[in-house]
Amino acid sequence: MADRPALVILTGAGISAESGLPTFRGAGGLWEGHRVEEVATPGAFARDPELVLRFYDARRRALSTVEPNPAHHALARLEAVWDGPFLLVTQNVDDLHERAGSKRLLHVHGELLRARCTICGWADRWTGDLLGVACPSCGRRPALRPDVVWFEEVPIGLERIEAALARCTLFAAIGTSGQVWPAAGFVDRARRAGAHTVELNLEPTDASDRFHEHRFGPASRVVAAWVEELTARR
Ligand code: APR
């Protein structure tokens, strides 16, 4: 057993698929005929803030209808018994990892259940709709936006992620197509640090050849089995 093995896990939309939340690039990747890329951009918000707010209000409301699945719970169990450095980086803006009990968690693309004011900079947890709501701090409207990272915007926590990747001995990417940077490059940084890298996905991706190991199948089954093996060895 490596002394204090350092683990970094990256999750994407695929880990929440079996909870009922559609992925971006799969069949469910459309919303009212819009590709997410058309809606999740600063330009789309400037052009049509109501469309963008309706899109995120619909996704936020959907959160109350879904539950974490066995893959989320398995990662929370793994964190609880892991005796070395551990960081779970999620590209997802849902709160399913938190609801499953994950603590050492970083939302690199922000959170659906947070909002911020584009005028005064106020930001806080937000569970209701945003459309038509005035900023609770400066009172102006329209001013509020979801506190998520859109295309062309700077992802969250990159320095903390870089520090974790630079010392990690095991890196796993779960349920992500590896299409969006910089998250898509985390596996390369982990390999440069000498880490063993595992891809857990429904099927091979364009990034598969950059991983040492692959476990294909639905996350609820494959992640639970992988965690079972890791915790049995400890
Ligand atoms: N189990 C495991 N993997 C699954 C499952 C499942 N049940 N269902 C789908 N997948 C896999 C798909 O094979 C695909 O590789 O999940 C991945 C989903 O890929 P995307 O839809 O591209 O989602 P993601 O990789 O998270 O996208 C990254 O792009 O749109 C932006 O900001 C958005 O965070 C998102 C980022």
PDB file of N, CA, C and O and ligand atoms in Angstrom, residues 11-15 17-18 23-26 36-37 91-92 109 149 151 174-180 200-205 217-220, ligand 1:
ATOM      1  N   THR A  11     -15.322  14.396 -11.990  1.00  0.00           N
ATOM      2  CA  THR A  11     -16.592  13.845 -12.489  1.00  0.00           C
ATOM      3  C   THR A  11     -17.221  14.795 -13.498  1.00  0.00           C
ATOM      4  O   THR A  11     -16.996  16.011 -13.473  1.00  0.00           O
ATOM      5  N   GLY A  12     -18.048  14.216 -14.358  1.00  0.00           N
ATOM      6  CA  GLY A  12     -18.797  14.968 -15.371  1.00  0.00           C
ATOM      7  C   GLY A  12     -20.244  14.517 -15.366  1.00  0.00           C
ATOM      8  O   GLY A  12     -20.674  13.732 -14.520  1.00  0.00           O
ATOM      9  N   ALA A  13     -20.974  15.026 -16.348  1.00  0.00           N
ATOM     10  CA  ALA A  13     -22.432  14.835 -16.391  1.00  0.00           C
ATOM     11  C   ALA A  13     -22.833  13.359 -16.347  1.00  0.00           C
ATOM     12  O   ALA A  13     -23.920  13.008 -15.886  1.00  0.00           O
ATOM     13  N   GLY A  14     -21.956  12.475 -16.799  1.00  0.00           N
ATOM     14  CA  GLY A  14     -22.297  11.049 -16.849  1.00  0.00           C
ATOM     15  C   GLY A  14     -22.555  10.441 -15.496  1.00  0.00           C
ATOM     16  O   GLY A  14     -23.320   9.484 -15.365  1.00  0.00           O
ATOM     17  N   ILE A  15     -21.945  11.016 -14.416  1.00  0.00           N
ATOM     18  CA  ILE A  15     -22.173  10.425 -13.096  1.00  0.00           C
ATOM     19  C   ILE A  15     -23.579  10.746 -12.594  1.00  0.00           C
ATOM     20  O   ILE A  15     -24.134  10.039 -11.761  1.00  0.00           O
ATOM     21  N   ALA A  17     -26.171  11.046 -14.778  1.00  0.00           N
ATOM     22  CA  ALA A  17     -27.148  10.600 -15.797  1.00  0.00           C
ATOM     23  C   ALA A  17     -28.166   9.630 -15.208  1.00  0.00           C
ATOM     24  O   ALA A  17     -29.376   9.748 -15.427  1.00  0.00           O
ATOM     25  N   GLU A  18     -27.711   8.678 -14.395  1.00  0.00           N
ATOM     26  CA  GLU A  18     -28.645   7.673 -13.855  1.00  0.00           C
ATOM     27  C   GLU A  18     -29.511   8.233 -12.741  1.00  0.00           C
ATOM     28  O   GLU A  18     -30.449   7.586 -12.293  1.00  0.00           O
ATOM     29  N   THR A  23     -27.146  14.462 -19.880  1.00  0.00           N
ATOM     30  CA  THR A  23     -25.769  14.893 -20.155  1.00  0.00           C
ATOM     31  C   THR A  23     -25.826  15.955 -21.256  1.00  0.00           C
ATOM     32  O   THR A  23     -26.892  16.254 -21.796  1.00  0.00           O
ATOM     33  N   PHE A  24     -24.685  16.538 -21.562  1.00  0.00           N
ATOM     34  CA  PHE A  24     -24.648  17.645 -22.527  1.00  0.00           C
ATOM     35  C   PHE A  24     -24.538  17.156 -23.956  1.00  0.00           C
ATOM     36  O   PHE A  24     -25.183  17.665 -24.861  1.00  0.00           O
ATOM     37  N   ARG A  25     -23.688  16.120 -24.150  1.00  0.00           N
ATOM     38  CA  ARG A  25     -23.371  15.742 -25.544  1.00  0.00           C
ATOM     39  C   ARG A  25     -24.017  14.422 -25.927  1.00  0.00           C
ATOM     40  O   ARG A  25     -23.737  13.877 -26.964  1.00  0.00           O
ATOM     41  N   GLY A  26     -24.870  13.944 -25.002  1.00  0.00           N
ATOM     42  CA  GLY A  26     -25.603  12.720 -25.353  1.00  0.00           C
ATOM     43  C   GLY A  26     -26.929  13.127 -25.997  1.00  0.00           C
ATOM     44  O   GLY A  26     -27.163  14.299 -26.290  1.00  0.00           O
ATOM     45  N   VAL A  36     -26.696  23.396 -25.324  1.00  0.00           N
ATOM     46  CA  VAL A  36     -26.259  24.093 -24.109  1.00  0.00           C
ATOM     47  C   VAL A  36     -25.242  25.166 -24.463  1.00  0.00           C
ATOM     48  O   VAL A  36     -25.266  26.277 -23.934  1.00  0.00           O
ATOM     49  N   GLU A  37     -24.378  24.832 -25.427  1.00  0.00           N
ATOM     50  CA  GLU A  37     -23.329  25.804 -25.795  1.00  0.00           C
ATOM     51  C   GLU A  37     -23.950  27.120 -26.254  1.00  0.00           C
ATOM     52  O   GLU A  37     -23.341  28.165 -26.200  1.00  0.00           O
ATOM     53  N   GLN A  91     -17.320  18.796 -12.631  1.00  0.00           N
ATOM     54  CA  GLN A  91     -17.698  19.764 -13.668  1.00  0.00           C
ATOM     55  C   GLN A  91     -19.199  20.044 -13.577  1.00  0.00           C
ATOM     56  O   GLN A  91     -19.703  20.935 -14.242  1.00  0.00           O
ATOM     57  N   ASN A  92     -19.883  19.238 -12.771  1.00  0.00           N
ATOM     58  CA  ASN A  92     -21.335  19.347 -12.674  1.00  0.00           C
ATOM     59  C   ASN A  92     -21.730  20.497 -11.757  1.00  0.00           C
ATOM     60  O   ASN A  92     -21.048  20.785 -10.771  1.00  0.00           O
ATOM     61  N   HIS A 109     -16.964  24.311 -12.385  1.00  0.00           N
ATOM     62  CA  HIS A 109     -17.848  25.097 -13.281  1.00  0.00           C
ATOM     63  C   HIS A 109     -18.963  25.791 -12.509  1.00  0.00           C
ATOM     64  O   HIS A 109     -19.976  26.180 -13.087  1.00  0.00           O
ATOM     65  N   VAL A 149     -19.978  28.746 -14.301  1.00  0.00           N
ATOM     66  CA  VAL A 149     -18.919  29.176 -15.235  1.00  0.00           C
ATOM     67  C   VAL A 149     -19.384  28.882 -16.654  1.00  0.00           C
ATOM     68  O   VAL A 149     -19.593  27.714 -17.009  1.00  0.00           O
ATOM     69  N   PHE A 151     -19.018  29.125 -20.959  1.00  0.00           N
ATOM     70  CA  PHE A 151     -17.925  29.059 -21.925  1.00  0.00           C
ATOM     71  C   PHE A 151     -17.302  30.452 -22.014  1.00  0.00           C
ATOM     72  O   PHE A 151     -18.011  31.459 -21.890  1.00  0.00           O
ATOM     73  N   ILE A 174     -14.532  10.320 -14.214  1.00  0.00           N
ATOM     74  CA  ILE A 174     -15.781   9.545 -14.195  1.00  0.00           C
ATOM     75  C   ILE A 174     -16.877  10.304 -14.956  1.00  0.00           C
ATOM     76  O   ILE A 174     -17.202  11.441 -14.610  1.00  0.00           O
ATOM     77  N   GLY A 175     -17.446   9.671 -15.993  1.00  0.00           N
ATOM     78  CA  GLY A 175     -18.621  10.240 -16.656  1.00  0.00           C
ATOM     79  C   GLY A 175     -18.370  11.560 -17.331  1.00  0.00           C
ATOM     80  O   GLY A 175     -19.237  12.443 -17.312  1.00  0.00           O
ATOM     81  N   THR A 176     -17.191  11.704 -17.944  1.00  0.00           N
ATOM     82  CA  THR A 176     -16.937  12.945 -18.684  1.00  0.00           C
ATOM     83  C   THR A 176     -16.375  12.601 -20.060  1.00  0.00           C
ATOM     84  O   THR A 176     -15.589  11.669 -20.222  1.00  0.00           O
ATOM     85  N   SER A 177     -16.823  13.387 -21.051  1.00  0.00           N
ATOM     86  CA  SER A 177     -16.418  13.097 -22.441  1.00  0.00           C
ATOM     87  C   SER A 177     -15.022  13.631 -22.738  1.00  0.00           C
ATOM     88  O   SER A 177     -14.470  13.383 -23.805  1.00  0.00           O
ATOM     89  N   GLY A 178     -14.463  14.409 -21.808  1.00  0.00           N
ATOM     90  CA  GLY A 178     -13.109  14.941 -22.028  1.00  0.00           C
ATOM     91  C   GLY A 178     -13.055  15.907 -23.200  1.00  0.00           C
ATOM     92  O   GLY A 178     -12.078  15.980 -23.934  1.00  0.00           O
ATOM     93  N   GLN A 179     -14.140  16.658 -23.402  1.00  0.00           N
ATOM     94  CA  GLN A 179     -14.202  17.606 -24.529  1.00  0.00           C
ATOM     95  C   GLN A 179     -13.930  19.047 -24.112  1.00  0.00           C
ATOM     96  O   GLN A 179     -13.748  19.907 -24.948  1.00  0.00           O
ATOM     97  N   VAL A 180     -14.032  19.325 -22.792  1.00  0.00           N
ATOM     98  CA  VAL A 180     -13.989  20.726 -22.362  1.00  0.00           C
ATOM     99  C   VAL A 180     -12.728  20.949 -21.535  1.00  0.00           C
ATOM    100  O   VAL A 180     -12.484  20.228 -20.563  1.00  0.00           O
ATOM    101  N   LEU A 200     -13.495   5.988 -16.023  1.00  0.00           N
ATOM    102  CA  LEU A 200     -14.712   5.209 -15.772  1.00  0.00           C
ATOM    103  C   LEU A 200     -15.833   5.891 -16.556  1.00  0.00           C
ATOM    104  O   LEU A 200     -16.172   7.052 -16.295  1.00  0.00           O
ATOM    105  N   ASN A 201     -16.376   5.174 -17.546  1.00  0.00           N
ATOM    106  CA  ASN A 201     -17.353   5.797 -18.444  1.00  0.00           C
ATOM    107  C   ASN A 201     -18.236   4.698 -19.023  1.00  0.00           C
ATOM    108  O   ASN A 201     -17.901   3.528 -18.991  1.00  0.00           O
ATOM    109  N   LEU A 202     -19.390   5.170 -19.571  1.00  0.00           N
ATOM    110  CA  LEU A 202     -20.302   4.210 -20.199  1.00  0.00           C
ATOM    111  C   LEU A 202     -19.618   3.529 -21.375  1.00  0.00           C
ATOM    112  O   LEU A 202     -19.836   2.360 -21.668  1.00  0.00           O
ATOM    113  N   GLU A 203     -18.739   4.288 -22.049  1.00  0.00           N
ATOM    114  CA  GLU A 203     -18.110   3.792 -23.286  1.00  0.00           C
ATOM    115  C   GLU A 203     -16.815   4.554 -23.527  1.00  0.00           C
ATOM    116  O   GLU A 203     -16.548   5.551 -22.864  1.00  0.00           O
ATOM    117  N   PRO A 204     -15.967   4.068 -24.435  1.00  0.00           N
ATOM    118  CA  PRO A 204     -14.720   4.788 -24.711  1.00  0.00           C
ATOM    119  C   PRO A 204     -14.993   6.231 -25.156  1.00  0.00           C
ATOM    120  O   PRO A 204     -16.041   6.532 -25.731  1.00  0.00           O
ATOM    121  N   THR A 205     -14.057   7.132 -24.835  1.00  0.00           N
ATOM    122  CA  THR A 205     -14.194   8.536 -25.260  1.00  0.00           C
ATOM    123  C   THR A 205     -12.984   8.920 -26.109  1.00  0.00           C
ATOM    124  O   THR A 205     -12.045   8.140 -26.256  1.00  0.00           O
ATOM    125  N   GLY A 217     -18.975   0.984 -18.408  1.00  0.00           N
ATOM    126  CA  GLY A 217     -20.287   0.539 -17.934  1.00  0.00           C
ATOM    127  C   GLY A 217     -20.959   1.699 -17.220  1.00  0.00           C
ATOM    128  O   GLY A 217     -20.360   2.749 -17.009  1.00  0.00           O
ATOM    129  N   PRO A 218     -22.219   1.511 -16.796  1.00  0.00           N
ATOM    130  CA  PRO A 218     -22.924   2.605 -16.105  1.00  0.00           C
ATOM    131  C   PRO A 218     -22.272   2.929 -14.766  1.00  0.00           C
ATOM    132  O   PRO A 218     -21.888   2.024 -14.016  1.00  0.00           O
ATOM    133  N   ALA A 219     -22.148   4.224 -14.494  1.00  0.00           N
ATOM    134  CA  ALA A 219     -21.410   4.672 -13.298  1.00  0.00           C
ATOM    135  C   ALA A 219     -21.951   4.033 -12.022  1.00  0.00           C
ATOM    136  O   ALA A 219     -21.180   3.654 -11.129  1.00  0.00           O
ATOM    137  N   SER A 220     -23.262   3.883 -11.926  1.00  0.00           N
ATOM    138  CA  SER A 220     -23.835   3.373 -10.662  1.00  0.00           C
ATOM    139  C   SER A 220     -23.264   1.992 -10.347  1.00  0.00           C
ATOM    140  O   SER A 220     -23.077   1.628  -9.200  1.00  0.00           O
TER     141      SER A 220
HETATM  142  N1  APR B   1     -22.377   6.196 -16.588  1.00  0.00           N
HETATM  143  C1  APR B   1     -21.132   6.622 -16.900  1.00  0.00           C
HETATM  144  N2  APR B   1     -20.868   7.508 -17.895  1.00  0.00           N
HETATM  145  C2  APR B   1     -21.932   7.981 -18.588  1.00  0.00           C
HETATM  146  C3  APR B   1     -23.258   7.584 -18.321  1.00  0.00           C
HETATM  147  C4  APR B   1     -23.460   6.654 -17.263  1.00  0.00           C
HETATM  148  N3  APR B   1     -24.681   6.202 -16.930  1.00  0.00           N
HETATM  149  N4  APR B   1     -24.088   8.219 -19.205  1.00  0.00           N
HETATM  150  C5  APR B   1     -23.295   8.992 -19.976  1.00  0.00           C
HETATM  151  N5  APR B   1     -22.003   8.840 -19.626  1.00  0.00           N
HETATM  152  C6  APR B   1     -20.828   9.502 -20.193  1.00  0.00           C
HETATM  153  C7  APR B   1     -20.876   9.708 -21.685  1.00  0.00           C
HETATM  154  O1  APR B   1     -20.330   8.571 -22.358  1.00  0.00           O
HETATM  155  C8  APR B   1     -19.967  10.934 -21.854  1.00  0.00           C
HETATM  156  O2  APR B   1     -18.614  10.541 -22.017  1.00  0.00           O
HETATM  157  O3  APR B   1     -20.786  10.791 -19.634  1.00  0.00           O
HETATM  158  C9  APR B   1     -20.111  11.670 -20.523  1.00  0.00           C
HETATM  159  C10 APR B   1     -20.911  12.949 -20.621  1.00  0.00           C
HETATM  160  O4  APR B   1     -20.194  13.831 -21.436  1.00  0.00           O
HETATM  161  P1  APR B   1     -20.739  15.330 -21.614  1.00  0.00           P
HETATM  162  O5  APR B   1     -22.206  15.298 -21.904  1.00  0.00           O
HETATM  163  O6  APR B   1     -19.807  15.989 -22.590  1.00  0.00           O
HETATM  164  O7  APR B   1     -20.569  15.995 -20.174  1.00  0.00           O
HETATM  165  P2  APR B   1     -19.239  16.563 -19.516  1.00  0.00           P
HETATM  166  O8  APR B   1     -18.042  15.789 -19.973  1.00  0.00           O
HETATM  167  O9  APR B   1     -19.505  16.653 -18.066  1.00  0.00           O
HETATM  168  O10 APR B   1     -19.175  18.058 -20.126  1.00  0.00           O
HETATM  169  C11 APR B   1     -18.186  18.900 -19.607  1.00  0.00           C
HETATM  170  O11 APR B   1     -19.114  20.728 -20.841  1.00  0.00           O
HETATM  171  O12 APR B   1     -21.130  21.635 -21.491  1.00  0.00           O
HETATM  172  C12 APR B   1     -20.038  21.830 -20.662  1.00  0.00           C
HETATM  173  O13 APR B   1     -19.900  22.929 -18.605  1.00  0.00           O
HETATM  174  C13 APR B   1     -20.485  21.830 -19.242  1.00  0.00           C
HETATM  175  O14 APR B   1     -19.491  20.725 -17.332  1.00  0.00           O
HETATM  176  C14 APR B   1     -19.881  20.534 -18.682  1.00  0.00           C
HETATM  177  C15 APR B   1     -18.678  20.310 -19.570  1.00  0.00           C
END
